[in-house]
Amino acid sequence: MSFSIPMVDLCGQYQKIKDEVDSALAEVLSQGVFINGGKVQNFQQKLSLFLHCRHVITCGNGTDALQIALMALNLRPGDEVITTPFTFVATAEVVALLGLKPVFVDVDADTYNINVSLIESAITPRTRVILPVHLFGQCADMEPLLEIARRHNLYVVEDACQAIGAEYTFSDGRKCMAGTMGNIGCMSFFPSKNLGCFGDGGAIFTQDDALAQQLCSIANHGSTQKYHHERVGLNSRLDTIQAAVLEVKLRHLNEYTAARQAAAATYNRMLSGVAWLKKPLVASNCTHVYHQYTLRLDSGDRRSALQQKLTEAGIASMVYYPVPLHLQPAFSAWGYHPGDFPVAEALAQTVLSLPMHTELTEEVQRKICNIIIGK
Ligand SMILES: *Cc1c(COP(=O)(O)O)cnc(C)c1O
C-alpha cells in the first residue's frame, strides 16, 4: 500500500542535508576503514557531549543495545526484569532470549509509560532490573522509579530508543536526557527513529566506568584485547558509514526535535475540541520529542473507521501497538491472560499514530486533520 501522505519522509530530510551527508560518506569511502573508523569515535564523543553522559558505546542496533545492557549485569537464568507490556517487542524479547523472566506492569493511562505506582507490588526476591521504556518520545516517571530501584537494590536499564533528546526534570531542578538516568540506557538509530542512520545502528549509554568497560567488551566478542576473550560476547558494531551519517544528523537533532514539537503543536491546535479523541498528554516534568504523535480514540470501532477514512484519502496511519506483549504468542510461556493489564489492552484497541516527521507542513497537516474531523 503506498500513501500520498506517508508516516515518515526520510528522502525529504536527506535532500536538505545532502551535501553534508554526501561529503561525509565520500570521506569514509576514500579512507576505506569501514569498521571502527575514526567517525565512530567522533560520533561517540559528540553524542556523549550532547547527552552529558560519560560513556557512549555504539553497537549494531537498539535490540543489541538492550541485550548487551542486560548481559553486563551478571544476571542468572530466571532473574526477573520488570517492564511494560505496551512497547515494541524487542524490549521483552531480549529478556526472554537471555533466559530471564519478563514481569510486566501496566501502563499509565495518560502517558502510556510504565505506571510507577504499580512497580513495587511486582517486585519479588528474584527481581534484579527495572526496564522502563520512554514510549513515543517522553520519559517514564524516572524520579520515583529510581527511588524504588534504590530502595530494593535493583538495576535500571532505560529503553530510550524512541526518546533521544527528551529531557526529564527532577524535583530539585536537575535535568537529564532520556537514557542517562539509570545504570544503562539503550538507543536505536533505525532510519525512522528521531536520530536515524541509513541502515541499522544503536548505542549504549552509561555514567559508570566499570560498566562501560564491560559493555564494550560484550559488544566486541567479550574482548578488550584482540584475540583474548574474557567472556562470551557478541559481534555488534556501528559501521563507519552509519557513524558518518549520524555525526551529520546529530548536528541537526535540535532542529529536528523542534520541527516534531511544532508539528505536534499544529496537530493539537487543528484537533482541539474533538470530543471523541484524546491528544498526547505531556507530563509536566518531561519534554516530549514526538517519535510518534499518537491519538487515543473513544472506541475500537471509532479507530477502525478513522483509519479506513485516512487510508481512502491516501493518508498513512499506524497502530503502535495492536497487541500488548503479554498477549503475544511468543510470550505465552509466562502465563499471562487477557485482563491482566487493562490499560495496555485498552490502548492496543484504541490508539492511532498519525504521520510524524521533520518535513511535515501545515498544509499537509491541514489535509490530515480535515479528514479526521470530517470537513
Ligand atoms: C526501535 C526500538 C527498539 C529496537 O531497535 P532496533 O534498532 O530496531 O533493534 C527497541 N525498543 C523500542 C522501544 C524501539 O522503539
Tab-separated table of C-alpha atoms and ligand atoms in Angstrom:
chain	number	residue	atom	x	y	z
A	1	MET	CA	0.000	0.000	0.000
A	2	SER	CA	1.503	3.335	-0.927
A	3	PHE	CA	0.217	6.577	0.552
A	4	SER	CA	0.411	10.089	-0.852
A	5	ILE	CA	0.961	11.229	2.758
A	6	PRO	CA	3.344	8.720	4.400
A	7	MET	CA	4.210	8.221	8.108
A	8	VAL	CA	7.787	9.455	7.610
A	9	ASP	CA	9.713	11.315	4.908
A	10	LEU	CA	13.341	10.215	5.051
A	11	CYS	CA	14.052	11.284	1.470
A	12	GLY	CA	12.847	14.835	2.080
A	13	GLN	CA	15.039	15.056	5.167
A	14	TYR	CA	18.081	13.741	3.277
A	15	GLN	CA	17.632	16.240	0.418
A	16	LYS	CA	18.063	19.130	2.874
A	17	ILE	CA	21.410	17.880	4.199
A	18	LYS	CA	22.552	16.047	1.068
A	19	ASP	CA	25.807	17.985	0.627
A	20	GLU	CA	26.908	17.436	4.227
A	21	VAL	CA	25.986	13.750	4.204
A	22	ASP	CA	27.442	13.032	0.779
A	23	SER	CA	30.797	14.560	1.634
A	24	ALA	CA	30.958	12.662	4.955
A	25	LEU	CA	30.177	9.424	3.114
A	26	ALA	CA	32.733	10.189	0.383
A	27	GLU	CA	35.346	10.669	3.082
A	28	VAL	CA	34.623	7.221	4.521
A	29	LEU	CA	34.706	5.629	1.070
A	30	SER	CA	38.029	7.231	0.227
A	31	GLN	CA	39.583	6.187	3.550
A	32	GLY	CA	38.356	2.604	3.298
A	33	VAL	CA	38.104	1.993	7.056
A	34	PHE	CA	34.578	0.634	7.211
A	35	ILE	CA	34.704	-0.897	10.700
A	36	ASN	CA	35.819	1.167	13.718
A	37	GLY	CA	36.821	4.109	11.531
A	38	GLY	CA	37.547	7.491	13.076
A	39	LYS	CA	33.988	8.673	12.574
A	40	VAL	CA	32.740	6.052	15.024
A	41	GLN	CA	34.906	7.568	17.781
A	42	ASN	CA	33.929	11.092	16.726
A	43	PHE	CA	30.236	10.314	16.829
A	44	GLN	CA	30.511	8.611	20.229
A	45	GLN	CA	32.282	11.649	21.654
A	46	LYS	CA	29.807	14.111	20.199
A	47	LEU	CA	26.803	12.148	21.392
A	48	SER	CA	28.397	11.847	24.808
A	49	LEU	CA	28.687	15.647	24.980
A	50	PHE	CA	25.142	16.139	23.687
A	51	LEU	CA	23.716	13.808	26.336
A	52	HIS	CA	26.015	14.844	29.178
A	53	CYS	CA	26.774	11.159	29.574
A	54	ARG	CA	30.295	9.854	30.327
A	55	HIS	CA	30.180	6.826	28.057
A	56	VAL	CA	28.521	6.226	24.716
A	57	ILE	CA	29.271	2.827	23.202
A	58	THR	CA	27.889	2.322	19.725
A	59	CYS	CA	26.598	-1.061	18.593
A	60	GLY	CA	24.681	-2.771	15.803
A	61	ASN	CA	21.094	-1.795	16.654
A	62	GLY	CA	18.760	-0.957	19.527
A	63	THR	CA	17.863	-4.580	20.207
A	64	ASP	CA	21.535	-5.455	20.621
A	65	ALA	CA	21.918	-2.433	22.901
A	66	LEU	CA	19.244	-3.882	25.193
A	67	GLN	CA	20.780	-7.356	25.083
A	68	ILE	CA	24.296	-6.098	25.780
A	69	ALA	CA	22.981	-3.974	28.655
A	70	LEU	CA	21.337	-6.951	30.323
A	71	MET	CA	24.388	-9.157	29.685
A	72	ALA	CA	26.575	-6.676	31.559
A	73	LEU	CA	24.598	-7.044	34.785
A	74	ASN	CA	25.693	-10.620	35.582
A	75	LEU	CA	22.140	-11.867	35.921
A	76	ARG	CA	21.221	-15.512	36.401
A	77	PRO	CA	18.627	-17.547	34.483
A	78	GLY	CA	15.194	-16.917	35.948
A	79	ASP	CA	16.060	-13.498	37.320
A	80	GLU	CA	13.173	-11.098	36.804
A	81	VAL	CA	13.062	-7.926	34.773
A	82	ILE	CA	10.135	-5.588	35.359
A	83	THR	CA	8.964	-3.843	32.216
A	84	THR	CA	5.948	-2.600	30.275
A	85	PRO	CA	3.690	-4.708	28.045
A	86	PHE	CA	2.964	-1.681	25.830
A	87	THR	CA	6.144	-1.399	23.770
A	88	PHE	CA	7.966	-2.760	20.751
A	89	VAL	CA	8.712	-6.458	21.097
A	90	ALA	CA	12.494	-6.011	21.398
A	91	THR	CA	12.207	-4.719	24.970
A	92	ALA	CA	10.952	-8.038	26.326
A	93	GLU	CA	12.416	-10.238	23.587
A	94	VAL	CA	15.975	-9.760	24.818
A	95	VAL	CA	14.851	-10.551	28.371
A	96	ALA	CA	13.428	-13.872	27.204
A	97	LEU	CA	16.374	-14.577	24.931
A	98	LEU	CA	18.763	-14.364	27.892
A	99	GLY	CA	16.708	-16.838	29.920
A	100	LEU	CA	15.417	-14.091	32.190
A	101	LYS	CA	11.768	-13.596	33.063
A	102	PRO	CA	9.854	-10.565	31.834
A	103	VAL	CA	7.483	-9.337	34.536
A	104	PHE	CA	5.001	-6.900	33.085
A	105	VAL	CA	3.459	-3.947	34.889
A	106	ASP	CA	0.552	-1.995	33.401
A	107	VAL	CA	0.997	1.470	31.931
A	108	ASP	CA	-0.265	4.917	32.865
A	109	ALA	CA	-3.479	5.850	31.043
A	110	ASP	CA	-2.193	9.355	30.202
A	111	THR	CA	1.478	8.937	29.238
A	112	TYR	CA	1.316	5.251	28.152
A	113	ASN	CA	4.593	4.728	30.056
A	114	ILE	CA	5.056	2.193	32.853
A	115	ASN	CA	2.802	3.011	35.817
A	116	VAL	CA	5.413	3.554	38.512
A	117	SER	CA	2.879	3.204	41.330
A	118	LEU	CA	2.375	-0.460	40.322
A	119	ILE	CA	6.051	-1.438	40.237
A	120	GLU	CA	6.587	-2.228	43.909
A	121	SER	CA	3.833	-4.834	44.024
A	122	ALA	CA	5.567	-6.684	41.152
A	123	ILE	CA	8.904	-6.951	42.960
A	124	THR	CA	9.865	-10.431	44.179
A	125	PRO	CA	13.103	-11.857	45.644
A	126	ARG	CA	14.168	-12.682	42.046
A	127	THR	CA	13.719	-9.142	40.699
A	128	ARG	CA	17.002	-7.637	39.515
A	129	VAL	CA	16.150	-4.981	36.940
A	130	ILE	CA	13.532	-2.369	36.129
A	131	LEU	CA	13.412	-1.701	32.387
A	132	PRO	CA	11.281	1.370	31.640
A	133	VAL	CA	10.586	2.401	28.039
A	134	HIS	CA	10.362	6.094	27.151
A	135	LEU	CA	7.484	5.475	24.795
A	136	PHE	CA	6.668	7.668	21.787
A	137	GLY	CA	9.257	10.249	22.899
A	138	GLN	CA	8.584	11.128	26.514
A	139	CYS	CA	10.309	9.780	29.600
A	140	ALA	CA	8.790	7.375	32.059
A	141	ASP	CA	8.478	8.954	35.507
A	142	MET	CA	12.101	8.322	36.437
A	143	GLU	CA	12.417	10.037	39.817
A	144	PRO	CA	10.064	7.731	41.754
A	145	LEU	CA	11.197	4.786	39.624
A	146	LEU	CA	14.859	5.359	40.526
A	147	GLU	CA	13.852	5.735	44.160
A	148	ILE	CA	12.134	2.328	44.113
A	149	ALA	CA	15.190	0.794	42.411
A	150	ARG	CA	17.492	2.293	45.021
A	151	ARG	CA	15.363	1.040	47.909
A	152	HIS	CA	15.206	-2.504	46.507
A	153	ASN	CA	18.756	-2.559	45.170
A	154	LEU	CA	17.704	-3.066	41.542
A	155	TYR	CA	19.380	-2.049	38.319
A	156	VAL	CA	17.617	0.352	35.965
A	157	VAL	CA	18.057	-0.120	32.217
A	158	GLU	CA	16.284	2.521	30.117
A	159	ASP	CA	14.893	1.679	26.697
A	160	ALA	CA	15.336	5.173	25.254
A	161	CYS	CA	15.091	4.027	21.619
A	162	GLN	CA	12.180	6.400	20.896
A	163	ALA	CA	13.252	9.329	23.028
A	164	ILE	CA	16.639	10.747	22.078
A	165	GLY	CA	16.856	14.304	23.369
A	166	ALA	CA	13.837	14.114	25.682
A	167	GLU	CA	14.668	15.875	28.915
A	168	TYR	CA	13.399	14.860	32.343
A	169	THR	CA	13.401	17.327	35.231
A	170	PHE	CA	13.879	16.071	38.794
A	171	SER	CA	12.163	17.794	41.714
A	172	ASP	CA	15.426	19.538	42.671
A	173	GLY	CA	15.531	21.113	39.204
A	174	ARG	CA	18.224	18.823	37.818
A	175	LYS	CA	17.620	17.936	34.157
A	176	CYS	CA	18.740	14.699	32.492
A	177	MET	CA	18.406	13.346	28.986
A	178	ALA	CA	16.492	10.134	28.294
A	179	GLY	CA	18.818	7.163	28.602
A	180	THR	CA	21.259	8.758	31.042
A	181	MET	CA	19.396	8.369	34.337
A	182	GLY	CA	19.518	4.642	35.031
A	183	ASN	CA	22.576	2.396	35.187
A	184	ILE	CA	22.438	1.869	31.431
A	185	GLY	CA	20.498	3.489	28.580
A	186	CYS	CA	19.780	1.907	25.196
A	187	MET	CA	19.333	3.715	21.883
A	188	SER	CA	18.355	2.762	18.349
A	189	PHE	CA	19.362	4.621	15.198
A	190	PHE	CA	16.912	2.715	12.975
A	191	PRO	CA	16.200	5.016	9.996
A	192	SER	CA	12.787	6.204	11.184
A	193	LYS	CA	13.883	6.916	14.774
A	194	ASN	CA	14.385	10.559	15.796
A	195	LEU	CA	18.122	10.235	15.107
A	196	GLY	CA	18.213	7.656	12.338
A	197	CYS	CA	21.033	6.369	10.162
A	198	PHE	CA	20.795	4.770	6.720
A	199	GLY	CA	20.546	1.199	7.984
A	200	ASP	CA	20.830	-0.362	11.428
A	201	GLY	CA	22.607	1.251	14.335
A	202	GLY	CA	22.434	1.520	18.103
A	203	ALA	CA	24.208	2.718	21.221
A	204	ILE	CA	24.512	2.064	24.924
A	205	PHE	CA	24.927	4.854	27.472
A	206	THR	CA	26.323	4.738	30.985
A	207	GLN	CA	27.821	7.096	33.515
A	208	ASP	CA	29.649	4.175	35.193
A	209	ASP	CA	33.267	3.498	34.167
A	210	ALA	CA	33.311	-0.166	35.195
A	211	LEU	CA	30.034	-0.908	33.411
A	212	ALA	CA	31.307	0.912	30.321
A	213	GLN	CA	34.261	-1.441	30.137
A	214	GLN	CA	32.021	-4.487	30.419
A	215	LEU	CA	29.603	-3.175	27.795
A	216	CYS	CA	32.461	-2.508	25.372
A	217	SER	CA	33.846	-5.961	25.852
A	218	ILE	CA	30.466	-7.684	25.419
A	219	ALA	CA	29.751	-5.795	22.186
A	220	ASN	CA	33.147	-6.882	20.902
A	221	HIS	CA	33.244	-10.681	21.282
A	222	GLY	CA	33.884	-10.454	25.036
A	223	SER	CA	37.260	-8.976	24.338
A	224	THR	CA	39.203	-5.881	25.307
A	225	GLN	CA	42.480	-7.094	23.836
A	226	LYS	CA	42.400	-8.559	20.340
A	227	TYR	CA	42.184	-12.399	20.330
A	228	HIS	CA	41.893	-12.512	24.131
A	229	HIS	CA	38.352	-13.224	25.294
A	230	GLU	CA	37.414	-12.758	28.930
A	231	ARG	CA	33.752	-13.708	28.424
A	232	VAL	CA	31.253	-14.785	25.807
A	233	GLY	CA	30.085	-11.696	23.988
A	234	LEU	CA	28.663	-10.786	20.629
A	235	ASN	CA	29.642	-9.005	17.477
A	236	SER	CA	27.686	-5.769	17.466
A	237	ARG	CA	29.176	-2.710	15.805
A	238	LEU	CA	28.118	0.556	14.238
A	239	ASP	CA	29.521	0.766	10.692
A	240	THR	CA	31.754	3.757	9.959
A	241	ILE	CA	29.351	4.745	7.163
A	242	GLN	CA	26.447	4.880	9.626
A	243	ALA	CA	28.547	6.843	12.120
A	244	ALA	CA	29.299	9.363	9.354
A	245	VAL	CA	25.573	9.854	8.691
A	246	LEU	CA	24.814	10.114	12.398
A	247	GLU	CA	27.566	12.636	13.036
A	248	VAL	CA	25.997	14.925	10.438
A	249	LYS	CA	22.433	14.357	11.644
A	250	LEU	CA	23.359	14.872	15.300
A	251	ARG	CA	24.285	18.456	14.369
A	252	HIS	CA	20.670	18.898	13.251
A	253	LEU	CA	18.976	16.972	16.038
A	254	ASN	CA	17.807	20.020	17.969
A	255	GLU	CA	16.188	21.427	14.795
A	256	TYR	CA	14.610	18.049	14.090
A	257	THR	CA	13.188	17.851	17.601
A	258	ALA	CA	11.848	21.402	17.314
A	259	ALA	CA	10.206	20.513	13.977
A	260	ARG	CA	8.498	17.492	15.542
A	261	GLN	CA	7.320	19.570	18.504
A	262	ALA	CA	5.987	22.257	16.172
A	263	ALA	CA	4.139	19.628	14.122
A	264	ALA	CA	2.638	18.193	17.327
A	265	ALA	CA	1.515	21.663	18.397
A	266	THR	CA	-0.112	22.139	14.991
A	267	TYR	CA	-1.970	18.826	15.277
A	268	ASN	CA	-3.064	19.779	18.790
A	269	ARG	CA	-4.420	23.085	17.544
A	270	MET	CA	-6.164	21.635	14.479
A	271	LEU	CA	-7.702	18.813	16.505
A	272	SER	CA	-8.764	20.837	19.513
A	273	GLY	CA	-12.307	20.432	20.673
A	274	VAL	CA	-12.883	16.993	19.114
A	275	ALA	CA	-14.618	15.148	21.923
A	276	TRP	CA	-14.008	11.590	20.722
A	277	LEU	CA	-10.243	11.750	20.574
A	278	LYS	CA	-7.562	12.289	23.175
A	279	LYS	CA	-4.382	14.066	22.111
A	280	PRO	CA	-0.947	13.130	23.501
A	281	LEU	CA	-0.544	14.228	27.089
A	282	VAL	CA	2.831	15.653	28.076
A	283	ALA	CA	3.900	15.118	31.671
A	284	SER	CA	4.862	18.341	33.432
A	285	ASN	CA	8.359	17.072	34.294
A	286	CYS	CA	9.441	15.952	30.814
A	287	THR	CA	9.786	17.285	27.311
A	288	HIS	CA	8.220	15.235	24.524
A	289	VAL	CA	10.259	14.634	21.370
A	290	TYR	CA	7.323	13.069	19.476
A	291	HIS	CA	8.817	9.980	17.971
A	292	GLN	CA	5.111	9.327	17.439
A	293	TYR	CA	2.077	11.574	17.607
A	294	THR	CA	-0.482	9.154	18.968
A	295	LEU	CA	-4.185	9.763	19.337
A	296	ARG	CA	-6.492	7.721	21.505
A	297	LEU	CA	-9.996	7.203	20.186
A	298	ASP	CA	-13.050	6.599	22.361
A	299	SER	CA	-13.598	3.094	20.943
A	300	GLY	CA	-12.054	0.413	18.774
A	301	ASP	CA	-14.809	0.901	16.203
A	302	ARG	CA	-14.053	4.609	16.014
A	303	ARG	CA	-10.416	3.787	15.404
A	304	SER	CA	-11.128	1.313	12.606
A	305	ALA	CA	-13.469	3.779	10.927
A	306	LEU	CA	-10.956	6.619	11.187
A	307	GLN	CA	-8.080	4.526	9.922
A	308	GLN	CA	-10.148	3.426	6.951
A	309	LYS	CA	-11.136	7.010	6.139
A	310	LEU	CA	-7.485	8.099	6.272
A	311	THR	CA	-6.400	5.173	4.102
A	312	GLU	CA	-9.041	6.015	1.499
A	313	ALA	CA	-7.697	9.571	1.434
A	314	GLY	CA	-4.158	8.286	0.819
A	315	ILE	CA	-3.013	9.160	4.346
A	316	ALA	CA	-0.910	6.686	6.315
A	317	SER	CA	-1.611	5.929	9.981
A	318	MET	CA	-0.311	3.159	12.215
A	319	VAL	CA	-1.317	1.303	15.338
A	320	TYR	CA	1.600	1.202	17.772
A	321	TYR	CA	0.958	-1.398	19.202
A	322	PRO	CA	-2.006	-3.615	18.283
A	323	VAL	CA	-1.145	-6.495	20.668
A	324	PRO	CA	0.375	-5.895	24.098
A	325	LEU	CA	3.383	-8.104	24.743
A	326	HIS	CA	1.781	-10.211	27.483
A	327	LEU	CA	-0.753	-11.433	24.890
A	328	GLN	CA	1.798	-12.243	22.183
A	329	PRO	CA	2.168	-15.965	21.450
A	330	ALA	CA	5.944	-15.517	21.799
A	331	PHE	CA	5.477	-14.776	25.496
A	332	SER	CA	2.755	-17.341	26.245
A	333	ALA	CA	5.148	-19.375	28.394
A	334	TRP	CA	4.892	-16.750	31.127
A	335	GLY	CA	1.209	-17.462	31.640
A	336	TYR	CA	-0.334	-14.044	31.233
A	337	HIS	CA	-4.001	-13.683	30.276
A	338	PRO	CA	-6.342	-11.136	28.747
A	339	GLY	CA	-7.409	-8.770	31.507
A	340	ASP	CA	-4.049	-8.808	33.303
A	341	PHE	CA	-3.136	-5.294	32.126
A	342	PRO	CA	-6.366	-3.480	31.316
A	343	VAL	CA	-4.821	-0.120	30.405
A	344	ALA	CA	-2.330	-1.600	27.934
A	345	GLU	CA	-5.093	-3.768	26.455
A	346	ALA	CA	-7.445	-0.813	26.041
A	347	LEU	CA	-4.692	1.252	24.409
A	348	ALA	CA	-3.939	-1.545	21.953
A	349	GLN	CA	-7.584	-1.312	20.837
A	350	THR	CA	-7.865	2.457	20.609
A	351	VAL	CA	-4.575	4.229	19.762
A	352	LEU	CA	-3.674	5.538	16.321
A	353	SER	CA	-0.453	7.286	15.332
A	354	LEU	CA	-0.516	9.966	12.642
A	355	PRO	CA	2.266	10.882	10.201
A	356	MET	CA	5.070	12.500	12.228
A	357	HIS	CA	8.440	13.597	10.891
A	358	THR	CA	10.668	16.596	10.413
A	359	GLU	CA	9.302	17.577	6.996
A	360	LEU	CA	5.581	17.949	7.774
A	361	THR	CA	3.966	21.154	6.544
A	362	GLU	CA	0.855	22.892	7.877
A	363	GLU	CA	-0.757	22.278	4.504
A	364	VAL	CA	-0.280	18.505	4.797
A	365	GLN	CA	-1.384	18.546	8.423
A	366	ARG	CA	-4.486	20.514	7.414
A	367	LYS	CA	-5.379	17.787	4.894
A	368	ILE	CA	-4.905	15.091	7.531
A	369	CYS	CA	-6.934	16.934	10.157
A	370	ASN	CA	-9.729	17.800	7.747
A	371	ILE	CA	-10.204	14.103	7.063
A	372	ILE	CA	-10.167	13.350	10.801
A	373	ILE	CA	-12.726	15.975	11.765
A	374	GLY	CA	-14.810	15.284	8.641
A	375	LYS	CA	-14.544	18.660	6.916
B	1	LIG	C1	13.129	0.623	17.738
B	1	LIG	C2	13.012	0.107	19.102
B	1	LIG	C3	13.826	-0.925	19.591
B	1	LIG	C4	14.759	-1.724	18.728
B	1	LIG	O1	15.644	-1.024	17.977
B	1	LIG	P1	16.284	-1.710	16.659
B	1	LIG	O2	17.374	-0.740	16.295
B	1	LIG	O3	15.215	-1.793	15.638
B	1	LIG	O4	16.823	-3.024	17.061
B	1	LIG	C5	13.687	-1.297	20.920
B	1	LIG	N1	12.796	-0.698	21.725
B	1	LIG	C6	11.971	0.279	21.287
B	1	LIG	C7	11.021	0.900	22.244
B	1	LIG	C8	12.055	0.703	19.971
B	1	LIG	O5	11.209	1.657	19.548
